[in-house]
């Protein structure tokens, strides 16, 4: 058959990806029946395939440590390896957020474990897998495409969603004045048209491998340009917007949410079939894998999962707000609009300003007009009597409120001079700020009665503060101030320090 006729037939049936795949099959059968060879493309594709194989060989992971669910439960901590990204894990207006982060929070709660986020300093997939096998974490919680090479190193969980890879490209400058069919004429709507074009992606990514496979299927070369370093997919997409590059590849869900903010983008040309996106555990952790799979299967039958998914991949308004905000960790290093005030007064009491910020968030979510049912008001929820003693005349004034609140914290801190460790002393101080100094002293005395360490808050005195909500304990002769709802200060301290850990991940101290 004449080559020009073959090509004409192919282009008639090609429209988007599904028609493209049919064309590839026809083209392959035609080549098999022709006597003339394909002399110029085979060597290049073989070399590119070898490059992928060499990358895999060069990035072999360590042998997995011996650690399964029984050891994880014993330690009481779920260590999840992830990266900073606008969808996986980030900070916004003082609150840790992200699709992976919210799911992990629910998983840790389900397994009755504390969640610890372990941040990879290199987003190379093989680095993440190596961290997993070395025992730096027990779960890679970053949306990875399940591929055969990766399955040689780790065990993937059940998929928690599906996506497909799409081409990310710009519409023409005057696209708003053009009709749809005119715009489409300027775009690549058929993967065959990528032959000879430069496409920028990270090496060791599923995007890179997909482009290699695609050019082999098409029998023509795509100029695959490796992106140096650990630039996240969202930033590479921004490079397309800024005209630094013309094309990249992304998962459809990530590309689509970027398209809602950068309207000049087109992300409608698919270059892959649907692909499974999953987390990963060590291959020798079958019990843990079973627990995670069981939870994923259960979650996908409930509304909560879809609410979280839509929040990060369908909520266009929220994503636009993130990108515009100076309090979005991907674009700035601020926690709240009160950072300067908090730094000023945190410095006076020698506290890390990020820890004080976490307390302020806990009290008011940075709302200077916040008011509680108990009578607390302002950023640090000062009570009327406390404010009067501290000389605070206007509790909703941010400066006065933080000045008074930090002065009160210092007064409490000085009362706990029998606690030698500074961090433990701060935890006793925070609990006292929440429920009252004397209630915490009661808990300390009670813990001493039962030969529990009285100068350690974690899993020691905090447990006896919890018990002060029960008559058998708050009626004890050692307890002078009676009943207290201990669950509130118990959670209060833990949540402030948990959030502080997130702040330290995202925000430099100075």
Coordinates of C-alpha atoms in Angstrom, one line a residue:
X1 CA 0.0 0.0 0.0
X2 CA 1.3 3.5 -0.9
X3 CA 2.7 5.3 2.2
X4 CA 0.8 8.5 1.5
X5 CA -2.5 6.6 1.3
X6 CA -1.7 4.9 4.6
X7 CA -1.1 8.2 6.2
X8 CA -4.2 9.7 4.8
X9 CA -6.3 6.9 6.1
X10 CA -4.8 7.2 9.5
X11 CA -5.5 10.9 9.8
X12 CA -9.1 10.4 8.7
X13 CA -9.8 8.1 11.7
X14 CA -7.7 10.0 14.2
X15 CA -9.5 12.5 16.4
X16 CA -8.4 12.2 20.0
X17 CA -6.8 9.5 21.9
X18 CA -9.2 6.6 21.3
X19 CA -9.1 7.0 17.6
X20 CA -5.4 7.4 17.8
X21 CA -5.0 3.9 19.4
X22 CA -6.9 2.3 16.6
X23 CA -4.6 4.1 14.1
X24 CA -1.5 2.7 15.9
X25 CA -2.8 -0.8 15.5
X26 CA -3.6 -0.4 11.8
X27 CA -0.2 1.3 11.2
X28 CA 1.6 -1.5 13.0
X29 CA -0.1 -4.2 10.9
X30 CA 0.6 -2.3 7.7
X31 CA 4.3 -2.0 8.6
X32 CA 4.4 -5.8 9.3
X33 CA 3.1 -6.5 5.7
X34 CA 5.5 -4.1 3.9
X35 CA 8.8 -5.1 2.5
X36 CA 10.4 -1.7 3.1
X37 CA 12.0 -1.2 6.6
X38 CA 11.7 1.5 9.3
X39 CA 15.4 2.2 9.3
X40 CA 15.5 5.6 10.9
X41 CA 13.4 5.3 14.0
X42 CA 14.1 2.0 15.6
X43 CA 17.6 2.8 16.9
X44 CA 16.5 6.0 18.6
X45 CA 13.6 4.3 20.4
X46 CA 15.8 1.4 21.5
X47 CA 18.3 3.9 22.9
X48 CA 15.5 5.7 24.8
X49 CA 14.1 2.5 26.2
X50 CA 17.6 1.6 27.3
X51 CA 17.8 5.0 29.0
X52 CA 14.8 4.1 31.1
X53 CA 16.2 0.7 32.0
X54 CA 19.5 2.3 33.0
X55 CA 17.6 4.8 35.2
X56 CA 15.9 1.9 36.9
X57 CA 19.1 0.1 37.4
X58 CA 20.8 3.2 38.7
X59 CA 18.0 3.9 41.2
X60 CA 17.7 0.5 42.8
X61 CA 16.3 0.8 46.3
X62 CA 17.7 -0.7 49.4
X63 CA 16.4 -4.0 50.8
X64 CA 13.3 -3.3 52.9
X65 CA 13.7 -3.3 56.7
X66 CA 11.8 -5.9 58.6
X67 CA 8.8 -3.9 59.9
X68 CA 5.1 -4.7 59.6
X69 CA 1.9 -3.6 61.2
X70 CA 2.5 -5.2 64.6
X71 CA 5.6 -3.0 65.0
X72 CA 3.8 0.1 63.7
X73 CA 1.1 -0.4 66.2
X74 CA 3.6 -0.9 69.0
X75 CA 5.2 2.4 68.2
X76 CA 1.8 4.1 67.9
X77 CA 2.8 6.3 65.0
X78 CA 1.9 6.2 61.3
X79 CA 4.9 7.7 59.5
X80 CA 3.8 8.8 56.0
X81 CA 6.3 9.9 53.4
X82 CA 5.1 12.6 51.1
X83 CA 6.2 15.9 49.4
X84 CA 5.0 19.5 49.5
X85 CA 2.5 20.2 46.7
X86 CA -0.6 22.2 46.2
X87 CA -2.7 19.1 46.2
X88 CA -0.9 16.6 48.5
X89 CA 0.3 18.6 51.5
X90 CA 0.5 22.3 52.1
X91 CA -0.3 25.1 54.6
X92 CA -3.0 27.6 54.0
X93 CA -4.0 30.4 56.5
X94 CA -2.3 28.5 59.3
X95 CA -4.1 25.2 58.6
X96 CA -2.3 22.0 57.3
X97 CA -4.2 20.8 54.2
X98 CA -4.0 18.6 51.2
X99 CA -5.7 15.6 49.6
X100 CA -3.2 13.1 50.8
X101 CA -2.9 14.8 54.2
X102 CA -6.7 14.7 54.9
X103 CA -6.9 11.0 53.9
X104 CA -3.9 10.2 56.0
X105 CA -5.5 11.9 59.0
X106 CA -8.6 9.7 58.6
X107 CA -6.4 6.6 58.1
X108 CA -4.4 7.3 61.3
X109 CA -7.6 7.8 63.2
X110 CA -9.0 4.6 61.9
X111 CA -5.8 2.7 62.9
X112 CA -5.6 4.5 66.3
X113 CA -2.2 5.9 65.5
X114 CA -0.6 9.3 65.7
X115 CA 0.2 10.8 62.2
X116 CA 3.7 11.9 61.4
X117 CA 4.4 13.5 58.1
X118 CA 7.9 12.7 56.7
X119 CA 8.8 15.1 53.9
X120 CA 11.2 14.0 51.2
X121 CA 13.8 16.5 50.2
X122 CA 13.9 15.0 46.7
X123 CA 10.7 14.2 44.9
X124 CA 12.4 11.6 42.6
X125 CA 10.2 8.6 42.9
X126 CA 13.1 6.2 43.6
X127 CA 14.1 8.5 46.5
X128 CA 10.7 8.2 48.0
X129 CA 10.8 4.4 47.6
X130 CA 14.3 4.2 49.1
X131 CA 13.1 6.2 52.1
X132 CA 10.3 3.7 52.5
X133 CA 12.5 0.7 52.3
X134 CA 15.1 2.3 54.7
X135 CA 12.4 2.7 57.3
X136 CA 12.2 6.5 57.3
X137 CA 8.4 6.0 56.9
X138 CA 6.0 3.2 56.6
X139 CA 3.8 4.5 53.7
X140 CA 4.5 6.6 50.6
X141 CA 1.5 8.8 50.5
X142 CA 2.0 10.6 47.2
X143 CA -0.1 9.8 44.2
X144 CA 2.0 7.5 42.1
X145 CA 1.1 5.7 39.0
X146 CA 1.3 1.9 39.4
X147 CA 4.0 0.7 36.9
X148 CA 5.7 -2.6 36.5
X149 CA 9.3 -1.2 37.3
X150 CA 8.0 0.3 40.5
X151 CA 6.3 -2.9 41.5
X152 CA 9.8 -4.5 41.6
X153 CA 10.6 -2.3 44.6
X154 CA 7.5 -1.9 46.6
X155 CA 3.9 -3.2 47.1
X156 CA 1.2 -0.8 45.9
X157 CA -2.1 -0.4 47.7
X158 CA -5.4 -0.6 46.0
X159 CA -5.9 2.4 43.8
X160 CA -7.6 5.3 45.5
X161 CA -8.4 7.0 42.3
X162 CA -7.8 6.8 38.6
X163 CA -6.4 9.4 36.2
X164 CA -4.9 9.6 32.7
X165 CA -2.0 11.6 31.4
X166 CA -2.8 14.6 29.3
X167 CA -0.8 17.1 27.2
X168 CA -0.6 20.5 28.8
X169 CA -0.3 23.3 26.2
X170 CA -1.2 26.9 25.7
X171 CA -4.1 28.3 23.7
X172 CA -3.2 31.1 21.3
X173 CA -2.9 34.6 22.8
X174 CA -6.2 35.9 21.3
X175 CA -8.1 32.7 22.1
X176 CA -10.9 34.6 23.8
X177 CA -11.8 36.2 20.4
X178 CA -11.7 33.0 18.5
X179 CA -14.3 30.3 17.9
X180 CA -13.8 26.8 19.4
X181 CA -12.9 25.2 16.1
X182 CA -10.4 28.0 15.4
X183 CA -8.7 27.4 18.7
X184 CA -8.6 23.7 18.1
X185 CA -6.8 24.2 14.8
X186 CA -3.9 25.8 16.7
X187 CA -3.6 23.0 19.3
X188 CA -2.3 19.5 19.3
X189 CA -5.4 17.4 19.5
X190 CA -3.7 14.2 18.1
X191 CA -0.7 12.7 19.8
X192 CA 0.8 11.9 16.4
X193 CA 1.4 15.6 16.0
X194 CA 3.8 15.5 18.9
X195 CA 6.4 13.9 16.6
X196 CA 9.3 16.4 16.4
X197 CA 8.0 18.5 19.2
X198 CA 9.8 19.3 22.5
X199 CA 8.0 18.1 25.6
X200 CA 9.4 18.9 29.1
X201 CA 9.0 16.4 31.9
X202 CA 10.9 15.1 34.9
X203 CA 13.0 12.0 34.4
X204 CA 12.1 9.0 36.5
X205 CA 8.5 10.1 36.3
X206 CA 5.7 8.1 34.8
X207 CA 5.2 11.0 32.3
X208 CA 8.7 10.4 30.9
X209 CA 8.1 6.7 30.6
X210 CA 4.8 7.3 28.9
X211 CA 6.3 9.6 26.3
X212 CA 8.9 6.9 25.5
X213 CA 6.2 4.3 25.1
X214 CA 4.1 6.7 23.0
X215 CA 6.9 7.5 20.5
X216 CA 7.5 3.7 20.1
X217 CA 3.8 3.2 19.4
X218 CA 3.8 6.0 16.9
X219 CA 7.0 5.1 15.2
X220 CA 8.3 8.6 15.5
X221 CA 10.4 10.7 17.8
X222 CA 9.2 13.1 20.4
X223 CA 12.0 15.4 21.7
X224 CA 11.8 14.6 25.4
X225 CA 13.5 17.4 27.3
X226 CA 14.3 16.4 31.0
X227 CA 13.4 19.0 33.6
X228 CA 16.3 19.5 35.9
X229 CA 15.9 19.2 39.7
X230 CA 12.8 18.4 41.7
X231 CA 10.3 20.8 40.2
X232 CA 6.7 19.8 41.1
X233 CA 4.3 19.2 38.2
X234 CA 2.3 22.3 39.1
X235 CA 5.5 24.5 38.6
X236 CA 6.3 22.8 35.3
X237 CA 2.7 23.6 34.2
X238 CA 3.3 27.2 35.3
X239 CA 6.4 27.2 32.9
X240 CA 4.0 26.5 30.1
X241 CA 1.8 29.4 31.1
X242 CA 4.9 31.7 31.3
X243 CA 6.0 30.6 27.8
X244 CA 9.2 29.1 29.1
X245 CA 8.3 25.8 27.5
X246 CA 5.5 24.8 25.1
X247 CA 4.4 21.4 26.3
X248 CA 4.4 19.2 29.4
X249 CA 2.5 16.2 30.6
X250 CA 0.4 15.8 33.8
X251 CA -2.2 13.7 35.4
X252 CA -5.6 14.9 34.3
X253 CA -6.8 15.8 37.8
X254 CA -3.7 18.0 38.4
X255 CA -3.9 19.5 34.9
X256 CA -7.6 20.3 35.2
X257 CA -7.3 22.1 38.5
X258 CA -4.5 24.2 37.1
X259 CA -6.6 25.0 34.0
X260 CA -9.3 26.5 36.2
X261 CA -6.8 29.2 37.3
X262 CA -4.7 29.5 34.1
X263 CA -7.4 29.8 31.5
X264 CA -4.9 30.0 28.7
X265 CA -4.1 26.3 29.2
X266 CA -5.6 23.4 27.2
X267 CA -5.5 20.0 28.9
X268 CA -7.9 18.0 26.7
X269 CA -5.5 15.9 24.7
X270 CA -5.1 12.5 26.3
X271 CA -1.9 10.5 25.8
X272 CA -2.7 7.5 27.9
X273 CA -5.4 5.1 28.9
X274 CA -6.8 5.5 32.5
X275 CA -4.1 4.7 35.0
X276 CA -4.3 3.5 38.6
X277 CA -3.0 5.9 41.3
X278 CA -2.0 4.4 44.6
X279 CA 0.2 4.6 47.7
X280 CA 3.0 2.2 48.5
X281 CA 4.3 0.1 51.4
X282 CA 7.3 -2.2 51.7
X283 CA 6.9 -5.5 50.0
X284 CA 7.5 -7.4 53.2
X285 CA 4.7 -5.6 55.1
X286 CA 1.7 -7.7 54.0
X287 CA -0.3 -7.2 57.3
X288 CA 0.0 -3.4 57.0
X289 CA -0.9 -3.5 53.3
X290 CA -4.0 -5.5 54.1
X291 CA -5.0 -2.9 56.7
X292 CA -4.5 0.0 54.4
X293 CA -6.3 -1.7 51.5
X294 CA -9.3 -2.6 53.7
X295 CA -9.5 1.1 54.7
X296 CA -9.2 2.4 51.1
X297 CA -12.0 0.0 50.0
X298 CA -14.2 1.1 52.8
X299 CA -13.5 4.9 52.3
X300 CA -14.4 4.7 48.6
X301 CA -17.9 3.6 49.5
X302 CA -18.5 6.7 51.7
X303 CA -19.3 10.3 51.0
X304 CA -16.3 11.6 53.0
X305 CA -13.8 10.4 50.4
X306 CA -15.6 12.2 47.5
X307 CA -16.0 15.4 49.5
X308 CA -12.3 15.4 50.1
X309 CA -11.5 14.6 46.4
X310 CA -13.8 17.3 45.1
X311 CA -12.4 19.8 47.6
X312 CA -8.9 19.5 46.1
X313 CA -9.6 18.6 42.4
X314 CA -13.0 20.1 41.7
X315 CA -13.3 23.2 43.9
X316 CA -12.0 25.8 41.4
X317 CA -12.7 28.7 43.8
X318 CA -10.6 27.3 46.6
X319 CA -7.7 26.6 44.3
X320 CA -7.8 30.2 43.0
X321 CA -7.8 31.5 46.5
X322 CA -4.8 29.4 47.4
X323 CA -2.7 30.7 44.5
X324 CA -3.6 34.3 45.3
X325 CA -2.9 34.1 49.0
X326 CA 0.3 35.1 50.7
X327 CA -0.6 32.6 53.4
X328 CA -0.3 29.7 51.0
X329 CA 2.9 27.8 51.7
X330 CA 3.5 27.1 48.0
X331 CA 3.8 30.9 47.3
X332 CA 4.9 32.4 50.6
X333 CA 6.3 32.0 54.1
X334 CA 3.6 33.6 56.1
X335 CA 1.2 31.9 58.5
X336 CA -1.2 34.7 59.2
X337 CA -1.6 38.5 58.9
X338 CA -0.5 38.7 62.5
X339 CA 2.9 37.2 62.0
X340 CA 4.8 40.4 62.9
X341 CA 2.8 40.9 66.1
X342 CA 3.2 37.2 67.1
X343 CA 6.9 37.3 66.5
X344 CA 7.3 40.5 68.5
X345 CA 5.6 39.1 71.6
X346 CA 6.9 35.5 71.2
X347 CA 10.4 36.9 71.3
X348 CA 9.6 38.6 74.6
X349 CA 8.8 35.3 76.3
X350 CA 11.5 33.4 74.4
X351 CA 9.0 31.1 72.5
X352 CA 9.2 30.0 68.9
X353 CA 6.8 32.3 67.1
X354 CA 5.5 29.4 65.1
X355 CA 4.4 27.6 68.4
X356 CA 2.7 30.8 69.5
X357 CA 1.0 31.0 66.1
X358 CA -0.3 27.5 66.6
X359 CA -1.8 28.5 69.9
X360 CA -3.4 31.5 68.4
X361 CA -4.9 29.4 65.6
X362 CA -6.2 26.9 68.2
X363 CA -7.9 29.7 70.1
X364 CA -9.4 31.9 67.3
X365 CA -8.3 30.7 63.9
X366 CA -6.7 34.1 63.6
X367 CA -10.0 35.9 63.9
X368 CA -9.5 39.0 66.2
X369 CA -13.2 39.2 66.8
X370 CA -13.7 35.6 67.8
X371 CA -15.8 35.1 70.9
X372 CA -16.5 31.8 72.8
X373 CA -19.6 30.7 74.8
X374 CA -17.5 30.9 78.0
X375 CA -16.7 34.6 77.5
X376 CA -13.3 34.4 75.9
X377 CA -12.6 37.0 73.2
X378 CA -10.0 37.9 70.7
X379 CA -7.0 36.2 69.1
X380 CA -6.0 34.5 72.3
X381 CA -9.5 34.3 73.8
X382 CA -8.8 36.3 77.0
X383 CA -11.4 36.1 79.7
X384 CA -12.8 39.4 81.0
X385 CA -11.2 39.0 84.5
X386 CA -7.9 37.9 83.1
X387 CA -7.8 40.8 80.6
X388 CA -8.5 43.2 83.5
X389 CA -5.7 41.9 85.6
X390 CA -3.3 42.1 82.6
X391 CA -4.3 45.7 81.8
X392 CA -6.0 44.8 78.5
X393 CA -8.7 47.3 77.8
X394 CA -9.8 46.2 74.3
X395 CA -9.7 42.4 73.9
X396 CA -10.5 42.5 70.1
X397 CA -7.5 44.7 69.5
X398 CA -4.8 42.3 68.1
X399 CA -1.8 44.1 69.7
X400 CA -3.4 44.3 73.1
X401 CA -4.7 40.8 73.0
X402 CA -1.5 39.1 72.0
X403 CA 0.5 41.3 74.4
X404 CA -1.8 40.3 77.3
X405 CA -2.0 36.7 76.2
X406 CA 1.7 36.2 76.1
X407 CA 2.1 38.0 79.5
X408 CA -0.3 35.5 80.9
X409 CA 1.5 32.6 79.4
X410 CA 4.8 33.8 81.0
X411 CA 3.1 34.1 84.4
X412 CA 1.9 30.5 84.1
X413 CA 5.3 29.3 82.8
X414 CA 7.1 30.7 85.8
X415 CA 4.8 28.8 88.1
X416 CA 6.0 25.5 86.6
X417 CA 9.6 25.9 87.8
X418 CA 9.6 22.3 89.1
X419 CA 9.6 21.1 85.5
X420 CA 13.2 20.9 84.3
X421 CA 12.6 20.2 80.6
X422 CA 11.7 23.3 78.6
X423 CA 9.4 21.5 76.2
X424 CA 7.5 19.6 78.9
X425 CA 7.2 22.9 80.9
X426 CA 5.6 24.5 77.9
X427 CA 3.1 21.7 77.6
X428 CA 2.1 22.1 81.3
X429 CA 1.8 25.8 80.6
X430 CA -0.5 25.3 77.6
X431 CA -2.7 22.9 79.5
X432 CA -2.9 25.4 82.4
X433 CA -3.8 28.2 79.9
X434 CA -6.7 26.1 78.7
X435 CA -8.2 24.7 81.9
X436 CA -6.5 26.4 84.7
X437 CA -3.3 26.0 86.6
X438 CA -4.8 24.4 89.7
X439 CA -6.5 21.7 87.7
X440 CA -3.2 20.7 86.2
X441 CA -1.6 20.7 89.6
X442 CA -4.4 18.3 90.7
X443 CA -3.5 16.0 87.9
X444 CA 0.2 16.1 88.8
X445 CA -0.6 15.2 92.4
X446 CA -2.8 12.4 91.3
X447 CA -0.2 11.0 89.0
X448 CA 2.3 11.0 91.8
X449 CA -0.1 8.9 93.9
X450 CA 0.0 6.2 91.3
X451 CA 3.7 6.4 90.9
X452 CA 3.6 8.0 87.5
X453 CA 6.3 10.5 86.5
X454 CA 5.0 13.9 87.6
X455 CA 7.4 16.1 85.6
X456 CA 6.5 14.5 82.2
X457 CA 3.4 15.6 80.4
X458 CA 3.3 13.1 77.5
X459 CA 1.4 9.9 78.4
X460 CA 2.0 10.7 82.1
X461 CA 0.3 13.7 83.7
X462 CA -1.9 14.2 80.7
X463 CA -3.5 10.8 81.3
X464 CA -4.4 11.8 84.9
X465 CA -5.9 15.1 83.7
X466 CA -8.2 13.0 81.6
X467 CA -9.2 11.0 84.7
X468 CA -10.4 14.1 86.5
X469 CA -13.7 13.9 84.7
X470 CA -14.5 10.8 86.7
X471 CA -15.9 10.9 90.3
X472 CA -13.5 8.2 91.5
X473 CA -10.6 10.5 90.7
X474 CA -11.9 14.1 91.1
X475 CA -13.3 13.1 94.6
X476 CA -9.8 11.8 95.6
X477 CA -8.5 13.6 98.7
X478 CA -5.4 14.8 96.8
X479 CA -7.6 16.6 94.3
X480 CA -8.4 20.1 95.6
X481 CA -10.2 21.7 92.7
X482 CA -12.6 19.0 91.7
X483 CA -14.0 18.1 88.4
X484 CA -12.5 19.2 85.1
X485 CA -13.3 18.1 81.6
X486 CA -9.8 16.8 81.0
X487 CA -10.4 15.8 77.4
X488 CA -10.2 19.5 76.3
X489 CA -6.8 20.4 77.6
X490 CA -5.5 16.9 76.6
X491 CA -6.5 17.5 73.0
X492 CA -5.5 21.2 73.2
X493 CA -1.9 20.5 73.9
X494 CA -1.6 17.7 71.4
X495 CA -3.3 19.7 68.6
X496 CA -1.1 22.8 69.2
X497 CA 2.1 20.7 69.1
X498 CA 0.9 18.7 66.1
X499 CA 0.1 21.9 64.2
X500 CA 3.5 23.4 65.3
X501 CA 5.2 20.4 63.7
X502 CA 3.4 21.2 60.5
X503 CA 4.5 24.9 60.8
X504 CA 8.1 23.9 61.3
X505 CA 7.9 21.8 58.1
X506 CA 6.7 24.7 56.0
X507 CA 7.9 28.0 57.6
X508 CA 11.5 28.9 58.5
X509 CA 12.0 30.2 62.0
X510 CA 13.4 33.5 60.9

